[in-house]
């Protein structure tokens, strides 16, 4: 499912490049989101996810937790290196990566529960 979401980034990029209506809606909502309070404080979310993943790896070293740490670090670095001016689908990519991180957290919870029970 996570790989499907990564592929979804390319699909959304293709939609943006080839469909004028999608391009207009994406541009409008991206500008609106950038002006909202959540858009201004969006940088806090990857930092929290990175700290949470470091804590989880520190508690128990499993490959799922290391993968969460890697994804969170990539997300944080991408968030600081890209911008809405460089990547028109910036907030869509941010949302897709956030969903990938949530799925990884769910996977960690399921694997942890299976190992305990």
PDB file of C-alpha atoms in Angstrom:
ATOM      1  CA  UNK A   1       0.000   0.000   0.000  1.00  0.00           C
ATOM      2  CA  UNK A   2       2.844   2.359   0.791  1.00  0.00           C
ATOM      3  CA  UNK A   3       4.480   1.707  -2.571  1.00  0.00           C
ATOM      4  CA  UNK A   4       1.135   2.410  -4.207  1.00  0.00           C
ATOM      5  CA  UNK A   5       1.056   5.775  -2.470  1.00  0.00           C
ATOM      6  CA  UNK A   6       4.570   6.544  -3.730  1.00  0.00           C
ATOM      7  CA  UNK A   7       3.317   5.731  -7.225  1.00  0.00           C
ATOM      8  CA  UNK A   8       0.382   8.026  -6.488  1.00  0.00           C
ATOM      9  CA  UNK A   9       2.821  10.956  -6.311  1.00  0.00           C
ATOM     10  CA  UNK A  10       3.763  10.327  -9.946  1.00  0.00           C
ATOM     11  CA  UNK A  11       0.105   9.962 -10.944  1.00  0.00           C
ATOM     12  CA  UNK A  12      -0.777  13.272  -9.270  1.00  0.00           C
ATOM     13  CA  UNK A  13       2.189  14.939 -10.965  1.00  0.00           C
ATOM     14  CA  UNK A  14       1.013  13.605 -14.331  1.00  0.00           C
ATOM     15  CA  UNK A  15      -2.514  14.855 -13.645  1.00  0.00           C
ATOM     16  CA  UNK A  16      -1.130  18.264 -12.777  1.00  0.00           C
ATOM     17  CA  UNK A  17       0.945  18.420 -15.940  1.00  0.00           C
ATOM     18  CA  UNK A  18      -1.781  17.231 -18.327  1.00  0.00           C
ATOM     19  CA  UNK A  19      -5.164  18.362 -16.985  1.00  0.00           C
ATOM     20  CA  UNK A  20      -5.873  22.071 -16.800  1.00  0.00           C
ATOM     21  CA  UNK A  21      -8.815  21.794 -14.372  1.00  0.00           C
ATOM     22  CA  UNK A  22      -6.768  19.749 -11.901  1.00  0.00           C
ATOM     23  CA  UNK A  23      -3.897  22.229 -12.270  1.00  0.00           C
ATOM     24  CA  UNK A  24      -6.145  25.188 -11.486  1.00  0.00           C
ATOM     25  CA  UNK A  25      -7.759  23.510  -8.477  1.00  0.00           C
ATOM     26  CA  UNK A  26      -4.418  22.348  -7.106  1.00  0.00           C
ATOM     27  CA  UNK A  27      -2.858  25.795  -7.500  1.00  0.00           C
ATOM     28  CA  UNK A  28      -5.838  27.504  -5.858  1.00  0.00           C
ATOM     29  CA  UNK A  29      -6.030  25.141  -2.895  1.00  0.00           C
ATOM     30  CA  UNK A  30      -2.248  25.137  -2.435  1.00  0.00           C
ATOM     31  CA  UNK A  31      -2.222  28.919  -2.138  1.00  0.00           C
ATOM     32  CA  UNK A  32      -5.185  28.814   0.239  1.00  0.00           C
ATOM     33  CA  UNK A  33      -3.532  26.119   2.370  1.00  0.00           C
ATOM     34  CA  UNK A  34      -0.245  28.044   2.463  1.00  0.00           C
ATOM     35  CA  UNK A  35      -2.106  31.019   3.975  1.00  0.00           C
ATOM     36  CA  UNK A  36      -3.900  28.934   6.615  1.00  0.00           C
ATOM     37  CA  UNK A  37      -2.597  28.399  10.149  1.00  0.00           C
ATOM     38  CA  UNK A  38      -1.923  24.719   9.417  1.00  0.00           C
ATOM     39  CA  UNK A  39       0.135  25.632   6.360  1.00  0.00           C
ATOM     40  CA  UNK A  40       2.253  28.043   8.389  1.00  0.00           C
ATOM     41  CA  UNK A  41       2.994  25.456  11.091  1.00  0.00           C
ATOM     42  CA  UNK A  42       3.425  22.489   8.768  1.00  0.00           C
ATOM     43  CA  UNK A  43       7.145  22.250   9.546  1.00  0.00           C
ATOM     44  CA  UNK A  44       6.390  21.146  13.090  1.00  0.00           C
ATOM     45  CA  UNK A  45       4.710  17.909  11.975  1.00  0.00           C
ATOM     46  CA  UNK A  46       7.798  16.305  10.349  1.00  0.00           C
ATOM     47  CA  UNK A  47       9.946  17.278  13.316  1.00  0.00           C
ATOM     48  CA  UNK A  48       7.475  15.605  15.677  1.00  0.00           C
ATOM     49  CA  UNK A  49       7.386  12.500  13.452  1.00  0.00           C
ATOM     50  CA  UNK A  50      11.192  12.373  13.368  1.00  0.00           C
ATOM     51  CA  UNK A  51      11.431  12.671  17.154  1.00  0.00           C
ATOM     52  CA  UNK A  52       8.748   9.998  17.571  1.00  0.00           C
ATOM     53  CA  UNK A  53      10.595   7.661  15.214  1.00  0.00           C
ATOM     54  CA  UNK A  54      13.894   8.246  17.042  1.00  0.00           C
ATOM     55  CA  UNK A  55      12.150   7.422  20.325  1.00  0.00           C
ATOM     56  CA  UNK A  56      10.620   4.247  18.861  1.00  0.00           C
ATOM     57  CA  UNK A  57      13.973   3.087  17.466  1.00  0.00           C
ATOM     58  CA  UNK A  58      15.625   3.846  20.795  1.00  0.00           C
ATOM     59  CA  UNK A  59      13.084   1.677  22.631  1.00  0.00           C
ATOM     60  CA  UNK A  60      13.335  -1.299  20.291  1.00  0.00           C
ATOM     61  CA  UNK A  61      15.379  -1.757  17.152  1.00  0.00           C
ATOM     62  CA  UNK A  62      13.310  -3.394  14.421  1.00  0.00           C
ATOM     63  CA  UNK A  63      13.395  -2.963  10.669  1.00  0.00           C
ATOM     64  CA  UNK A  64       9.913  -1.402  10.681  1.00  0.00           C
ATOM     65  CA  UNK A  65      11.034   1.276  13.128  1.00  0.00           C
ATOM     66  CA  UNK A  66      14.201   1.976  11.166  1.00  0.00           C
ATOM     67  CA  UNK A  67      12.085   2.347   8.030  1.00  0.00           C
ATOM     68  CA  UNK A  68       9.892   4.854   9.864  1.00  0.00           C
ATOM     69  CA  UNK A  69      12.996   6.779  10.887  1.00  0.00           C
ATOM     70  CA  UNK A  70      14.291   6.825   7.311  1.00  0.00           C
ATOM     71  CA  UNK A  71      10.952   7.965   5.873  1.00  0.00           C
ATOM     72  CA  UNK A  72      10.602  10.700   8.524  1.00  0.00           C
ATOM     73  CA  UNK A  73      14.133  11.960   7.836  1.00  0.00           C
ATOM     74  CA  UNK A  74      13.520  12.000   4.078  1.00  0.00           C
ATOM     75  CA  UNK A  75      10.216  13.811   4.614  1.00  0.00           C
ATOM     76  CA  UNK A  76      11.823  16.455   6.798  1.00  0.00           C
ATOM     77  CA  UNK A  77      14.693  17.027   4.381  1.00  0.00           C
ATOM     78  CA  UNK A  78      12.306  17.180   1.409  1.00  0.00           C
ATOM     79  CA  UNK A  79      10.073  19.639   3.228  1.00  0.00           C
ATOM     80  CA  UNK A  80      13.005  21.993   3.759  1.00  0.00           C
ATOM     81  CA  UNK A  81      14.550  21.555   0.307  1.00  0.00           C
ATOM     82  CA  UNK A  82      11.366  21.897  -1.780  1.00  0.00           C
ATOM     83  CA  UNK A  83       8.827  24.694  -1.880  1.00  0.00           C
ATOM     84  CA  UNK A  84       5.502  25.482  -3.469  1.00  0.00           C
ATOM     85  CA  UNK A  85       7.283  27.544  -6.125  1.00  0.00           C
ATOM     86  CA  UNK A  86       9.543  24.609  -7.094  1.00  0.00           C
ATOM     87  CA  UNK A  87       6.997  21.801  -6.765  1.00  0.00           C
ATOM     88  CA  UNK A  88       3.438  22.814  -7.707  1.00  0.00           C
ATOM     89  CA  UNK A  89       1.962  19.717  -6.036  1.00  0.00           C
ATOM     90  CA  UNK A  90       3.963  20.386  -2.862  1.00  0.00           C
ATOM     91  CA  UNK A  91       1.108  19.995  -0.363  1.00  0.00           C
ATOM     92  CA  UNK A  92      -0.267  16.918  -2.116  1.00  0.00           C
ATOM     93  CA  UNK A  93       3.139  15.251  -1.832  1.00  0.00           C
ATOM     94  CA  UNK A  94       3.381  16.294   1.820  1.00  0.00           C
ATOM     95  CA  UNK A  95      -0.029  14.733   2.479  1.00  0.00           C
ATOM     96  CA  UNK A  96       0.856  11.496   0.671  1.00  0.00           C
ATOM     97  CA  UNK A  97       4.114  11.119   2.605  1.00  0.00           C
ATOM     98  CA  UNK A  98       2.233  11.806   5.850  1.00  0.00           C
ATOM     99  CA  UNK A  99      -0.217   9.005   5.033  1.00  0.00           C
ATOM    100  CA  UNK A 100       2.755   6.705   4.315  1.00  0.00           C
ATOM    101  CA  UNK A 101       4.175   7.557   7.756  1.00  0.00           C
ATOM    102  CA  UNK A 102       0.834   6.879   9.418  1.00  0.00           C
ATOM    103  CA  UNK A 103       0.637   3.494   7.688  1.00  0.00           C
ATOM    104  CA  UNK A 104       4.169   2.711   8.874  1.00  0.00           C
ATOM    105  CA  UNK A 105       3.174   3.635  12.441  1.00  0.00           C
ATOM    106  CA  UNK A 106       0.165   1.327  12.117  1.00  0.00           C
ATOM    107  CA  UNK A 107       2.462  -1.434  10.876  1.00  0.00           C
ATOM    108  CA  UNK A 108       4.778  -0.911  13.849  1.00  0.00           C
ATOM    109  CA  UNK A 109       1.797  -1.148  16.208  1.00  0.00           C
ATOM    110  CA  UNK A 110       0.532  -4.344  14.584  1.00  0.00           C
ATOM    111  CA  UNK A 111       3.950  -6.016  14.579  1.00  0.00           C
ATOM    112  CA  UNK A 112       4.532  -4.963  18.180  1.00  0.00           C
ATOM    113  CA  UNK A 113       1.172  -6.337  19.282  1.00  0.00           C
ATOM    114  CA  UNK A 114       1.842  -9.620  17.440  1.00  0.00           C
ATOM    115  CA  UNK A 115       5.234 -10.001  19.126  1.00  0.00           C
ATOM    116  CA  UNK A 116       3.773  -9.282  22.586  1.00  0.00           C
ATOM    117  CA  UNK A 117       0.680 -11.420  22.243  1.00  0.00           C
TER     118      UNK A 117
END
